[in-house]
Each structure stands twice: as C-alpha cells, then as structure tokens.
C-alpha cells in the first residue's frame, strides 16, 4: 500500500504519496523498455518505405565490404577513416547472418533499434539528473524526434554516432549506489567511445567524477577514457583522407544558426530558405534566444549546496556548450562547401540542404527545453508545474508534426532489393559477380554470384 511522506520543496513542506517498492522497481524496468520501443518505432516510421530499403554511404561500401573481406569479428576493430566504428560494424556483423536480399532493411531496422536503445539507456541513466518520469521520457525521445535527423542521419549505421553522442553527458552524471551498478554505464560508455570519437568533447566533465565521493563512477570515466584512447591510437596509426579546403569561420557561426537552430522549426531546408528570404537572419537569432532562455530557466537563480539541482545544471551547461562545439568541430574538421553562406547567401541552404553535423547539435538544443521543464517541476508549485506541462506537450506536438515521413537524402536512389534482383539476372547471364549500387551516387558493394544465388553471405573470410 502507499505511504505518505512530508518533503520540503522550494515553496515549503508538501505531502507526497510514495508508491510501493515493488511498483517502483517494476516501473524502473518497464518504462525504459516502453520508451525504447517507442523511440525505435518513431525512427522507423519517419523513413519512407524506399529509404528503408536503400543503403547509405559506408553501410555497404565499407562496413559490409570489409566484413566480407576480413571475415567474422576481425572487422570489428578495423579502423576506417582514422576512427573506430564499433556499433556500425556490430550491425554489419548481425545483418550478414540474415538473408542477403533483405540486408538494407535489416540494417535500417537495427539502426532504428539502436535509437531505441539510446532512449532506453537515457531513461535509466538520467534518473538522478531528471527525476520527473514524464520529463525524462520526453528527454529520452529527443534523439528520435529531432527534426533534422531524418534527412541523412536516421536509419543508417554510417551516422549512428550522432545518437550515441547524446548519451555521453548523461553517462558522466551517473552516480551508482554500488560497484555492481557501475558495470552497465561503464560498458555503455566504452561502446559509445569506440564508436564516436566526438565523445572527447565531454572529457572535462570527468572532473566531476574524480572525487572520493564519486568513486563508484570511476569505472564509467575510466571506460570512456579507455575507449577514447583506442580512438586516438587509430587516429595516430591509420590514414584519414580529406581534401584540403578552407572553411570560413563566419560560415561556421552562421551555419550553427541556420542548421542546428533553424532546423528545429523547419525540418525541410527549402522551407527554411523561404522563411529566411521573407524574414531574414533574425528569425534564426530569435529562435536561438529561445534555447538560451530555456537554459537560463535552469541556471539563473540562487545556487545552494545540497539543493539537488547540481546534476541538472551540469547537464544543461554540457548541452548548451556542446551544441555549438559539436557543430563547429564537425564542419571545421570536415570542411564542406555546403555551408558557403558568405559566398552564396543564407538562402542557399534551400539548394544545399542540411548537413549531418547539425544532428547532435540540434538534439542538444531541444534537450535544453526539456531540462527547463524539469526545473519548473522542481519548484514544486502548481503554476510552475502547469507551465512545465504545457511546455512539454507543446514541444511534443511540435516535434511530432515535424516527424511525419518525407523525402530524405537517399530517396529515389536504387533500392537494395531491386539491385539484388538485377544481380540475379547478371548471374543468370554468366557473370561471376555483380555490383549493387546504393546512395549517394558512386557508392556500392560487389557481391559474388554464389552469395546472390544462395541469398546468404559467406560465413568465413573471403
């Protein structure tokens, strides 16, 4: 049965009903699973049917091809483009065990499942930071609902690292009650680090871990550092090919307003270009100020030791700094002419489209709004709670409407199943192998006719 407890809140004492222990434990297991399944379903729903059957960039040309060349498990630690990519390679490892003709749909489904796992992990690991269950659930769904992710990032293993990055600041705020409780977040931190080198942005947060009071969190920080150490070893020992190009600093700054910020309101770059032509750059600045205001809701006010807001403030600062940092590092280290706004004007975004580096930066910004709702709930007054509820419902409606399926970067490209059937015809005409095209143009993978005719990938090294 329930019991009552008197708990001091900002505005004074208040009676709170405490649920039975067994119900709390059951909810702690069931809710993350439900949120994870919902996030995976949203990710799958947001992709048009054709895109689910179309591979993108490294999915076949690199991860599948290298898996077939190197054999089982050997490819898992093989660096590509200077980095380790553990999760994408695990996906390839699982997908080759299933029928070859359905490889693209299998990869898409597994990538959506990873988005669900990120959401479920966020529900579990953010309990100390975001105490309100409903708020934490919305925060966990942010990666799946972020408008810009659908265009290029969602449903392919080449860009899964953007979703994994969302977990890093949450993991570094976990404070296990037992040493055994540190195992799951530590393993997660290691897997994320050897899949996403950008986790290095949050290394300064380790200062919070390296204290005697936080000693049970040391395995989490150690796992992250170990994973990043392996990444740095790959950087030093393997080649990373890039065409030399100057990226104008003004374009980097302008790009943050136009892509991570503006895409939260306009998921289609063409619509954003129209609004920019009508209203000017000011619309992006005003929208950016909304996110700054959301951070201010959490950060402004009297800071008192022991008020329970420390983790919430830390996560808010991490997201506020992490958004421009993730964007700037992405486009500076990977220069692209797609953000040459100083040369072609801000409305050129309508022709170039959003770039993938906007994804994690945009997730962090939307996350700030959710954290603001948590702060309002913590005030403990009815008016503030109502405002928080309206904020969360409004955000969910806004993101939900923008999550409706529409054309993505690989829409209209050759589908894997159609290419596979063409390969069957090539083999019937006497060919020894067949090249299966994918998106973008020029990427693809070559399969032997034995693989195509058997509808099964080889189980050993080729």
CSV table of C-alpha atoms in Angstrom, one decimal:
chain,number,residue,atom,x,y,z
A,1,UNK,CA,0.0,0.0,0.0
A,2,UNK,CA,1.1,3.6,-0.4
A,3,UNK,CA,2.6,5.7,2.3
A,4,UNK,CA,2.7,9.4,2.8
A,5,UNK,CA,5.9,11.5,3.3
A,6,UNK,CA,6.4,15.1,4.1
A,7,UNK,CA,9.1,16.5,1.8
A,8,UNK,CA,10.4,20.1,1.8
A,9,UNK,CA,10.2,21.8,-1.5
A,10,UNK,CA,11.3,25.2,-2.6
A,11,UNK,CA,8.0,26.7,-1.5
A,12,UNK,CA,7.7,24.8,1.8
A,13,UNK,CA,6.6,21.4,3.0
A,14,UNK,CA,4.3,19.3,0.9
A,15,UNK,CA,2.7,15.9,1.3
A,16,UNK,CA,3.9,13.3,-1.2
A,17,UNK,CA,2.5,9.8,-1.8
A,18,UNK,CA,5.2,7.2,-2.1
A,19,UNK,CA,4.4,4.2,-4.3
A,20,UNK,CA,5.1,0.6,-3.1
A,21,UNK,CA,8.6,-0.6,-3.6
A,22,UNK,CA,7.7,-3.4,-6.0
A,23,UNK,CA,5.8,-1.0,-8.2
A,24,UNK,CA,8.7,1.4,-8.3
A,25,UNK,CA,11.0,-1.5,-9.3
A,26,UNK,CA,8.6,-2.7,-12.0
A,27,UNK,CA,8.3,0.7,-13.4
A,28,UNK,CA,12.0,1.1,-13.5
A,29,UNK,CA,12.2,-1.9,-15.8
A,30,UNK,CA,9.0,-1.5,-17.9
A,31,UNK,CA,9.2,2.3,-18.6
A,32,UNK,CA,12.7,2.2,-20.2
A,33,UNK,CA,11.5,-0.7,-22.4
A,34,UNK,CA,8.4,1.1,-23.5
A,35,UNK,CA,10.2,4.3,-24.2
A,36,UNK,CA,12.9,2.4,-26.1
A,37,UNK,CA,10.3,0.6,-28.3
A,38,UNK,CA,8.5,3.9,-28.9
A,39,UNK,CA,11.7,5.6,-30.0
A,40,UNK,CA,12.6,2.7,-32.3
A,41,UNK,CA,9.1,2.8,-33.8
A,42,UNK,CA,9.3,6.6,-34.3
A,43,UNK,CA,12.7,6.2,-36.1
A,44,UNK,CA,11.3,3.5,-38.4
A,45,UNK,CA,8.1,5.5,-39.1
A,46,UNK,CA,10.0,8.6,-40.0
A,47,UNK,CA,11.7,6.9,-43.0
A,48,UNK,CA,9.8,6.4,-46.3
A,49,UNK,CA,9.5,2.8,-47.4
A,50,UNK,CA,12.0,3.2,-50.2
A,51,UNK,CA,14.6,4.7,-47.9
A,52,UNK,CA,14.3,1.7,-45.5
A,53,UNK,CA,15.4,-0.5,-48.4
A,54,UNK,CA,18.3,1.8,-49.5
A,55,UNK,CA,21.8,1.7,-48.1
A,56,UNK,CA,23.7,4.9,-47.4
A,57,UNK,CA,27.4,5.7,-47.9
A,58,UNK,CA,29.6,3.4,-45.7
A,59,UNK,CA,26.8,0.9,-44.9
A,60,UNK,CA,27.6,-1.4,-47.9
A,61,UNK,CA,30.7,0.1,-49.5
A,62,UNK,CA,32.7,0.0,-46.3
A,63,UNK,CA,31.1,-1.9,-43.4
A,64,UNK,CA,29.7,-4.7,-45.4
A,65,UNK,CA,32.6,-5.0,-47.9
A,66,UNK,CA,35.2,-5.0,-45.1
A,67,UNK,CA,33.2,-7.6,-43.1
A,68,UNK,CA,33.1,-9.9,-46.2
A,69,UNK,CA,36.9,-9.3,-46.8
A,70,UNK,CA,38.1,-9.7,-43.2
A,71,UNK,CA,35.7,-12.4,-42.0
A,72,UNK,CA,33.7,-12.7,-38.8
A,73,UNK,CA,34.6,-10.4,-35.9
A,74,UNK,CA,38.0,-9.3,-37.4
A,75,UNK,CA,36.4,-6.2,-38.9
A,76,UNK,CA,35.1,-5.1,-35.5
A,77,UNK,CA,38.4,-3.4,-34.6
A,78,UNK,CA,39.4,-2.4,-38.1
A,79,UNK,CA,39.8,1.4,-38.3
A,80,UNK,CA,38.2,3.3,-41.1
A,81,UNK,CA,39.0,6.9,-42.0
A,82,UNK,CA,41.1,7.1,-38.9
A,83,UNK,CA,38.5,6.1,-36.4
A,84,UNK,CA,36.9,3.1,-34.7
A,85,UNK,CA,33.3,2.3,-35.5
A,86,UNK,CA,32.3,-0.5,-33.2
A,87,UNK,CA,28.5,-0.2,-33.3
A,88,UNK,CA,28.2,0.1,-37.1
A,89,UNK,CA,30.4,-2.9,-37.5
A,90,UNK,CA,28.4,-4.9,-35.0
A,91,UNK,CA,25.3,-4.1,-37.1
A,92,UNK,CA,27.0,-5.4,-40.2
A,93,UNK,CA,28.1,-8.5,-38.2
A,94,UNK,CA,24.5,-9.2,-37.2
A,95,UNK,CA,23.0,-8.3,-40.6
A,96,UNK,CA,25.2,-10.7,-42.6
A,97,UNK,CA,23.7,-13.6,-40.7
A,98,UNK,CA,20.3,-12.9,-42.3
A,99,UNK,CA,19.2,-13.2,-45.9
A,100,UNK,CA,21.3,-11.1,-48.3
A,101,UNK,CA,18.4,-9.7,-50.2
A,102,UNK,CA,17.0,-8.1,-47.1
A,103,UNK,CA,20.3,-6.6,-46.0
A,104,UNK,CA,19.3,-3.0,-46.4
A,105,UNK,CA,16.0,-3.4,-44.5
A,106,UNK,CA,17.8,-5.3,-41.8
A,107,UNK,CA,20.4,-2.6,-41.4
A,108,UNK,CA,17.7,0.1,-41.2
A,109,UNK,CA,15.8,-1.9,-38.6
A,110,UNK,CA,18.9,-2.5,-36.5
A,111,UNK,CA,19.8,1.2,-36.7
A,112,UNK,CA,16.3,2.2,-35.5
A,113,UNK,CA,16.7,-0.4,-32.7
A,114,UNK,CA,19.9,1.4,-31.6
A,115,UNK,CA,18.0,4.7,-31.4
A,116,UNK,CA,15.6,2.8,-29.2
A,117,UNK,CA,18.4,1.5,-27.0
A,118,UNK,CA,19.7,5.1,-26.7
A,119,UNK,CA,16.3,6.2,-25.5
A,120,UNK,CA,16.0,3.3,-23.0
A,121,UNK,CA,19.5,3.9,-21.7
A,122,UNK,CA,18.7,7.6,-21.2
A,123,UNK,CA,15.6,6.7,-19.2
A,124,UNK,CA,17.8,4.5,-16.9
A,125,UNK,CA,20.9,6.6,-16.6
A,126,UNK,CA,19.3,10.0,-16.3
A,127,UNK,CA,17.2,9.2,-13.2
A,128,UNK,CA,19.5,11.1,-10.9
A,129,UNK,CA,19.6,14.2,-13.2
A,130,UNK,CA,16.0,14.2,-14.4
A,131,UNK,CA,13.8,13.0,-11.5
A,132,UNK,CA,10.4,13.5,-13.1
A,133,UNK,CA,9.5,10.4,-15.1
A,134,UNK,CA,7.4,12.2,-17.8
A,135,UNK,CA,10.1,14.8,-18.3
A,136,UNK,CA,12.8,12.1,-18.5
A,137,UNK,CA,10.7,10.2,-21.1
A,138,UNK,CA,10.4,13.2,-23.3
A,139,UNK,CA,14.2,13.9,-22.9
A,140,UNK,CA,14.9,10.2,-23.9
A,141,UNK,CA,12.8,10.6,-27.1
A,142,UNK,CA,14.6,13.8,-28.2
A,143,UNK,CA,17.1,12.0,-30.5
A,144,UNK,CA,14.3,10.1,-32.3
A,145,UNK,CA,12.1,13.2,-32.7
A,146,UNK,CA,14.8,15.8,-33.6
A,147,UNK,CA,13.6,17.1,-37.0
A,148,UNK,CA,16.9,17.3,-38.8
A,149,UNK,CA,17.9,13.7,-38.2
A,150,UNK,CA,15.5,12.2,-40.7
A,151,UNK,CA,17.2,13.7,-43.8
A,152,UNK,CA,20.5,11.9,-43.6
A,153,UNK,CA,21.3,10.6,-40.1
A,154,UNK,CA,18.4,8.4,-39.3
A,155,UNK,CA,18.2,4.7,-40.3
A,156,UNK,CA,21.8,4.2,-41.4
A,157,UNK,CA,24.8,2.9,-39.5
A,158,UNK,CA,27.2,5.5,-41.0
A,159,UNK,CA,25.6,8.2,-38.9
A,160,UNK,CA,24.6,6.4,-35.7
A,161,UNK,CA,27.3,8.1,-33.8
A,162,UNK,CA,25.2,11.2,-33.6
A,163,UNK,CA,22.7,9.4,-31.4
A,164,UNK,CA,25.4,7.8,-29.3
A,165,UNK,CA,26.9,11.2,-28.6
A,166,UNK,CA,23.6,12.3,-26.9
A,167,UNK,CA,24.3,9.7,-24.2
A,168,UNK,CA,27.8,10.8,-23.2
A,169,UNK,CA,26.9,13.7,-20.8
A,170,UNK,CA,24.1,11.7,-19.3
A,171,UNK,CA,26.5,8.8,-18.6
A,172,UNK,CA,29.1,11.0,-16.9
A,173,UNK,CA,26.5,12.2,-14.4
A,174,UNK,CA,25.6,8.6,-13.3
A,175,UNK,CA,26.4,8.0,-9.6
A,176,UNK,CA,25.9,4.3,-8.9
A,177,UNK,CA,25.0,3.2,-5.4
A,178,UNK,CA,27.0,0.1,-5.6
A,179,UNK,CA,30.1,-1.1,-7.6
A,180,UNK,CA,27.9,-3.5,-9.5
A,181,UNK,CA,25.7,-0.6,-10.5
A,182,UNK,CA,28.6,0.9,-12.4
A,183,UNK,CA,29.1,-2.0,-14.7
A,184,UNK,CA,26.2,-1.2,-17.2
A,185,UNK,CA,27.0,2.5,-17.6
A,186,UNK,CA,30.7,1.7,-17.9
A,187,UNK,CA,30.2,-0.8,-20.6
A,188,UNK,CA,27.9,1.6,-22.4
A,189,UNK,CA,30.5,4.4,-22.1
A,190,UNK,CA,33.1,2.2,-23.6
A,191,UNK,CA,30.9,1.1,-26.5
A,192,UNK,CA,30.0,4.7,-27.2
A,193,UNK,CA,33.6,5.9,-27.0
A,194,UNK,CA,34.9,3.3,-29.5
A,195,UNK,CA,32.0,4.2,-31.9
A,196,UNK,CA,32.0,8.0,-31.6
A,197,UNK,CA,35.3,9.9,-31.2
A,198,UNK,CA,33.4,13.1,-30.6
A,199,UNK,CA,32.7,11.9,-27.0
A,200,UNK,CA,36.0,13.6,-26.3
A,201,UNK,CA,34.1,16.9,-26.1
A,202,UNK,CA,32.7,15.9,-22.7
A,203,UNK,CA,36.0,14.8,-21.2
A,204,UNK,CA,36.1,18.0,-19.0
A,205,UNK,CA,33.1,16.5,-17.2
A,206,UNK,CA,35.4,13.8,-15.8
A,207,UNK,CA,36.5,16.4,-13.2
A,208,UNK,CA,33.1,15.7,-11.5
A,209,UNK,CA,33.9,12.0,-11.4
A,210,UNK,CA,37.4,12.2,-10.0
A,211,UNK,CA,36.4,12.8,-6.4
A,212,UNK,CA,36.3,10.4,-3.4
A,213,UNK,CA,32.5,10.8,-3.1
A,214,UNK,CA,32.1,9.7,-6.7
A,215,UNK,CA,34.5,6.8,-6.6
A,216,UNK,CA,31.8,4.3,-7.8
A,217,UNK,CA,31.6,6.4,-11.0
A,218,UNK,CA,35.3,5.9,-11.7
A,219,UNK,CA,34.7,2.8,-13.8
A,220,UNK,CA,32.4,4.9,-16.1
A,221,UNK,CA,35.0,7.6,-16.6
A,222,UNK,CA,37.7,5.0,-17.0
A,223,UNK,CA,35.8,3.1,-19.6
A,224,UNK,CA,35.2,6.3,-21.6
A,225,UNK,CA,38.9,7.2,-21.4
A,226,UNK,CA,39.9,3.7,-22.5
A,227,UNK,CA,37.6,3.8,-25.4
A,228,UNK,CA,38.8,7.3,-26.4
A,229,UNK,CA,42.4,6.0,-26.0
A,230,UNK,CA,41.7,3.3,-28.6
A,231,UNK,CA,40.3,6.0,-30.9
A,232,UNK,CA,43.4,8.1,-30.5
A,233,UNK,CA,45.5,5.1,-31.3
A,234,UNK,CA,43.6,4.6,-34.5
A,235,UNK,CA,44.0,8.3,-35.3
A,236,UNK,CA,47.8,8.0,-35.0
A,237,UNK,CA,48.2,4.7,-36.8
A,238,UNK,CA,45.7,4.9,-39.7
A,239,UNK,CA,45.1,7.3,-42.6
A,240,UNK,CA,42.3,9.8,-42.7
A,241,UNK,CA,41.9,11.2,-46.2
A,242,UNK,CA,40.5,14.7,-46.6
A,243,UNK,CA,40.6,17.2,-49.5
A,244,UNK,CA,42.3,20.4,-48.2
A,245,UNK,CA,39.7,23.2,-48.0
A,246,UNK,CA,39.4,26.4,-46.1
A,247,UNK,CA,36.2,26.8,-44.0
A,248,UNK,CA,35.4,30.4,-43.4
A,249,UNK,CA,34.8,31.0,-39.7
A,250,UNK,CA,31.9,33.2,-40.4
A,251,UNK,CA,30.2,30.4,-42.2
A,252,UNK,CA,30.7,28.1,-39.2
A,253,UNK,CA,29.0,30.7,-36.9
A,254,UNK,CA,26.2,31.4,-39.4
A,255,UNK,CA,25.8,27.7,-40.1
A,256,UNK,CA,25.0,27.0,-36.4
A,257,UNK,CA,22.1,29.4,-36.5
A,258,UNK,CA,20.8,28.2,-39.9
A,259,UNK,CA,21.2,24.4,-39.4
A,260,UNK,CA,21.1,23.1,-35.8
A,261,UNK,CA,18.9,26.0,-34.7
A,262,UNK,CA,16.6,26.7,-37.6
A,263,UNK,CA,16.0,23.1,-38.5
A,264,UNK,CA,14.2,22.6,-35.1
A,265,UNK,CA,11.4,24.7,-36.6
A,266,UNK,CA,11.8,23.9,-40.3
A,267,UNK,CA,12.9,20.3,-41.0
A,268,UNK,CA,12.9,20.9,-44.7
A,269,UNK,CA,15.8,23.2,-45.8
A,270,UNK,CA,13.6,24.5,-48.7
A,271,UNK,CA,11.0,25.8,-46.2
A,272,UNK,CA,13.8,27.4,-44.1
A,273,UNK,CA,15.1,29.2,-47.2
A,274,UNK,CA,11.7,30.6,-47.9
A,275,UNK,CA,11.4,32.0,-44.3
A,276,UNK,CA,14.9,33.4,-44.4
A,277,UNK,CA,14.0,35.2,-47.6
A,278,UNK,CA,10.8,36.6,-46.0
A,279,UNK,CA,12.1,37.4,-42.5
A,280,UNK,CA,15.8,37.5,-42.7
A,281,UNK,CA,18.5,36.0,-40.5
A,282,UNK,CA,16.8,37.5,-37.4
A,283,UNK,CA,14.4,34.5,-37.3
A,284,UNK,CA,17.3,32.2,-36.5
A,285,UNK,CA,18.7,34.6,-33.9
A,286,UNK,CA,15.3,34.8,-32.1
A,287,UNK,CA,15.0,31.0,-32.2
A,288,UNK,CA,18.5,30.6,-30.7
A,289,UNK,CA,17.5,33.0,-27.9
A,290,UNK,CA,14.6,30.7,-27.1
A,291,UNK,CA,17.0,27.9,-26.4
A,292,UNK,CA,19.3,30.2,-24.4
A,293,UNK,CA,16.2,31.3,-22.4
A,294,UNK,CA,15.5,27.6,-21.7
A,295,UNK,CA,19.0,27.2,-20.3
A,296,UNK,CA,18.6,30.3,-18.2
A,297,UNK,CA,15.5,28.8,-16.6
A,298,UNK,CA,17.7,26.1,-15.1
A,299,UNK,CA,20.9,28.2,-14.5
A,300,UNK,CA,19.6,31.5,-13.3
A,301,UNK,CA,18.8,31.8,-9.6
A,302,UNK,CA,20.5,31.2,-6.3
A,303,UNK,CA,22.8,28.2,-6.3
A,304,UNK,CA,22.8,26.4,-3.0
A,305,UNK,CA,24.8,23.4,-1.9
A,306,UNK,CA,22.6,20.3,-1.5
A,307,UNK,CA,19.6,21.7,-3.4
A,308,UNK,CA,19.6,18.7,-5.7
A,309,UNK,CA,20.0,20.8,-8.8
A,310,UNK,CA,23.7,20.2,-9.4
A,311,UNK,CA,23.4,17.4,-12.0
A,312,UNK,CA,20.6,19.2,-13.8
A,313,UNK,CA,22.7,22.4,-14.0
A,314,UNK,CA,25.7,20.4,-15.2
A,315,UNK,CA,23.8,18.7,-17.9
A,316,UNK,CA,22.3,22.0,-19.0
A,317,UNK,CA,25.8,23.6,-19.3
A,318,UNK,CA,27.0,20.5,-21.2
A,319,UNK,CA,24.3,20.7,-23.8
A,320,UNK,CA,24.5,24.5,-24.1
A,321,UNK,CA,28.2,24.3,-24.8
A,322,UNK,CA,28.1,21.0,-26.6
A,323,UNK,CA,25.7,22.2,-29.3
A,324,UNK,CA,27.9,24.9,-30.9
A,325,UNK,CA,31.0,22.8,-30.1
A,326,UNK,CA,29.7,19.7,-31.9
A,327,UNK,CA,28.7,21.7,-34.9
A,328,UNK,CA,31.9,23.7,-35.2
A,329,UNK,CA,34.2,20.7,-34.7
A,330,UNK,CA,32.2,18.8,-37.3
A,331,UNK,CA,32.4,21.3,-40.1
A,332,UNK,CA,36.0,22.5,-39.3
A,333,UNK,CA,37.4,19.0,-39.2
A,334,UNK,CA,35.3,18.0,-42.2
A,335,UNK,CA,35.2,21.2,-44.4
A,336,UNK,CA,32.2,21.3,-46.8
A,337,UNK,CA,31.2,23.8,-49.5
A,338,UNK,CA,27.6,23.2,-48.5
A,339,UNK,CA,27.8,25.9,-45.8
A,340,UNK,CA,29.5,28.5,-48.0
A,341,UNK,CA,26.9,31.1,-47.0
A,342,UNK,CA,29.3,34.1,-47.2
A,343,UNK,CA,29.6,33.4,-50.9
A,344,UNK,CA,26.1,32.3,-51.9
A,345,UNK,CA,23.9,33.9,-49.2
A,346,UNK,CA,21.9,32.4,-46.4
A,347,UNK,CA,19.0,31.3,-48.6
A,348,UNK,CA,21.4,28.9,-50.5
A,349,UNK,CA,20.5,26.4,-47.7
A,350,UNK,CA,17.5,25.7,-49.8
A,351,UNK,CA,19.6,24.2,-52.6
A,352,UNK,CA,22.3,22.5,-50.5
A,353,UNK,CA,20.1,21.1,-47.7
A,354,UNK,CA,21.1,20.5,-44.1
A,355,UNK,CA,24.4,18.7,-43.4
A,356,UNK,CA,24.7,15.8,-41.0
A,357,UNK,CA,26.8,17.7,-38.5
A,358,UNK,CA,23.6,19.6,-37.5
A,359,UNK,CA,22.1,16.5,-35.9
A,360,UNK,CA,23.8,16.2,-32.5
A,361,UNK,CA,23.9,20.0,-32.1
A,362,UNK,CA,20.2,20.2,-32.7
A,363,UNK,CA,19.4,17.4,-30.3
A,364,UNK,CA,21.3,19.2,-27.5
A,365,UNK,CA,19.3,22.4,-28.1
A,366,UNK,CA,15.9,20.6,-28.0
A,367,UNK,CA,17.1,18.8,-24.8
A,368,UNK,CA,17.6,22.3,-23.2
A,369,UNK,CA,13.8,22.9,-23.4
A,370,UNK,CA,13.1,19.6,-21.7
A,371,UNK,CA,15.5,20.4,-18.9
A,372,UNK,CA,13.8,23.7,-18.4
A,373,UNK,CA,10.5,21.9,-17.9
A,374,UNK,CA,12.2,19.7,-15.2
A,375,UNK,CA,13.4,22.8,-13.4
A,376,UNK,CA,9.9,24.2,-13.4
A,377,UNK,CA,8.6,21.0,-11.9
A,378,UNK,CA,11.2,21.1,-9.2
A,379,UNK,CA,9.9,24.4,-8.0
A,380,UNK,CA,7.0,22.4,-6.6
A,381,UNK,CA,4.3,25.0,-7.2
A,382,UNK,CA,1.1,24.3,-9.1
A,383,UNK,CA,1.6,27.3,-11.5
A,384,UNK,CA,5.2,26.2,-12.4
A,385,UNK,CA,4.1,22.6,-12.9
A,386,UNK,CA,1.3,23.6,-15.2
A,387,UNK,CA,3.8,25.7,-17.3
A,388,UNK,CA,6.1,22.8,-17.4
A,389,UNK,CA,3.3,20.5,-18.6
A,390,UNK,CA,2.2,23.0,-21.3
A,391,UNK,CA,5.9,23.3,-22.4
A,392,UNK,CA,6.3,19.6,-22.7
A,393,UNK,CA,3.0,19.0,-24.5
A,394,UNK,CA,3.7,21.8,-26.9
A,395,UNK,CA,7.2,20.5,-27.6
A,396,UNK,CA,5.9,17.0,-28.3
A,397,UNK,CA,3.2,18.3,-30.6
A,398,UNK,CA,5.7,20.5,-32.5
A,399,UNK,CA,8.2,17.7,-32.9
A,400,UNK,CA,5.5,15.1,-33.6
A,401,UNK,CA,4.2,17.1,-36.5
A,402,UNK,CA,7.7,17.6,-37.9
A,403,UNK,CA,8.3,13.8,-37.6
A,404,UNK,CA,5.9,12.9,-40.4
A,405,UNK,CA,7.8,11.0,-43.2
A,406,UNK,CA,9.1,13.0,-46.1
A,407,UNK,CA,11.8,12.6,-48.7
A,408,UNK,CA,15.3,12.0,-47.3
A,409,UNK,CA,18.8,12.1,-48.7
A,410,UNK,CA,18.5,8.6,-50.1
A,411,UNK,CA,15.0,8.9,-51.5
A,412,UNK,CA,14.9,7.9,-55.2
A,413,UNK,CA,18.2,6.1,-55.0
A,414,UNK,CA,18.5,2.4,-56.1
A,415,UNK,CA,16.9,0.1,-53.6
A,416,UNK,CA,18.9,-2.9,-52.4
A,417,UNK,CA,16.3,-5.4,-53.3
A,418,UNK,CA,15.9,-4.1,-56.8
A,419,UNK,CA,19.7,-4.1,-57.2
A,420,UNK,CA,19.8,-7.6,-55.8
A,421,UNK,CA,17.3,-8.8,-58.4
A,422,UNK,CA,19.4,-7.2,-61.1
A,423,UNK,CA,22.4,-9.1,-59.7
A,424,UNK,CA,20.4,-12.3,-60.0
A,425,UNK,CA,19.8,-11.6,-63.7
A,426,UNK,CA,23.5,-10.8,-64.2
A,427,UNK,CA,24.5,-14.1,-62.6
A,428,UNK,CA,22.0,-16.0,-64.8
A,429,UNK,CA,23.8,-14.4,-67.8
A,430,UNK,CA,27.1,-15.9,-66.7
A,431,UNK,CA,28.7,-13.2,-64.6
A,432,UNK,CA,30.8,-14.1,-61.6
A,433,UNK,CA,29.8,-11.2,-59.5
A,434,UNK,CA,27.5,-8.1,-59.6
A,435,UNK,CA,27.8,-4.6,-58.3
A,436,UNK,CA,24.9,-3.3,-56.2
A,437,UNK,CA,24.6,0.5,-56.3
A,438,UNK,CA,23.5,2.5,-53.3
A,439,UNK,CA,23.2,6.1,-52.2
A,440,UNK,CA,24.8,8.6,-52.7
A,441,UNK,CA,25.8,8.1,-56.3
A,442,UNK,CA,29.1,6.2,-56.7
A,443,UNK,CA,28.8,4.2,-53.6
A,444,UNK,CA,28.0,0.5,-53.7
A,445,UNK,CA,29.2,-3.1,-53.0
A,446,UNK,CA,30.1,-6.0,-55.2
A,447,UNK,CA,28.7,-9.4,-54.3
A,448,UNK,CA,29.7,-12.8,-55.7
A,449,UNK,CA,27.1,-14.8,-57.6
A,450,UNK,CA,27.3,-17.5,-55.0
A,451,UNK,CA,26.2,-15.0,-52.4
A,452,UNK,CA,23.4,-13.7,-54.6
A,453,UNK,CA,22.2,-17.1,-55.8
A,454,UNK,CA,22.3,-18.6,-52.2
A,455,UNK,CA,20.7,-15.4,-50.8
A,456,UNK,CA,23.3,-15.8,-48.0
A,457,UNK,CA,26.5,-14.1,-47.1
A,458,UNK,CA,29.6,-16.3,-46.6
A,459,UNK,CA,30.3,-17.2,-43.0
A,460,UNK,CA,34.1,-17.2,-43.4
A,461,UNK,CA,36.8,-14.9,-44.7
A,462,UNK,CA,36.8,-14.4,-48.4
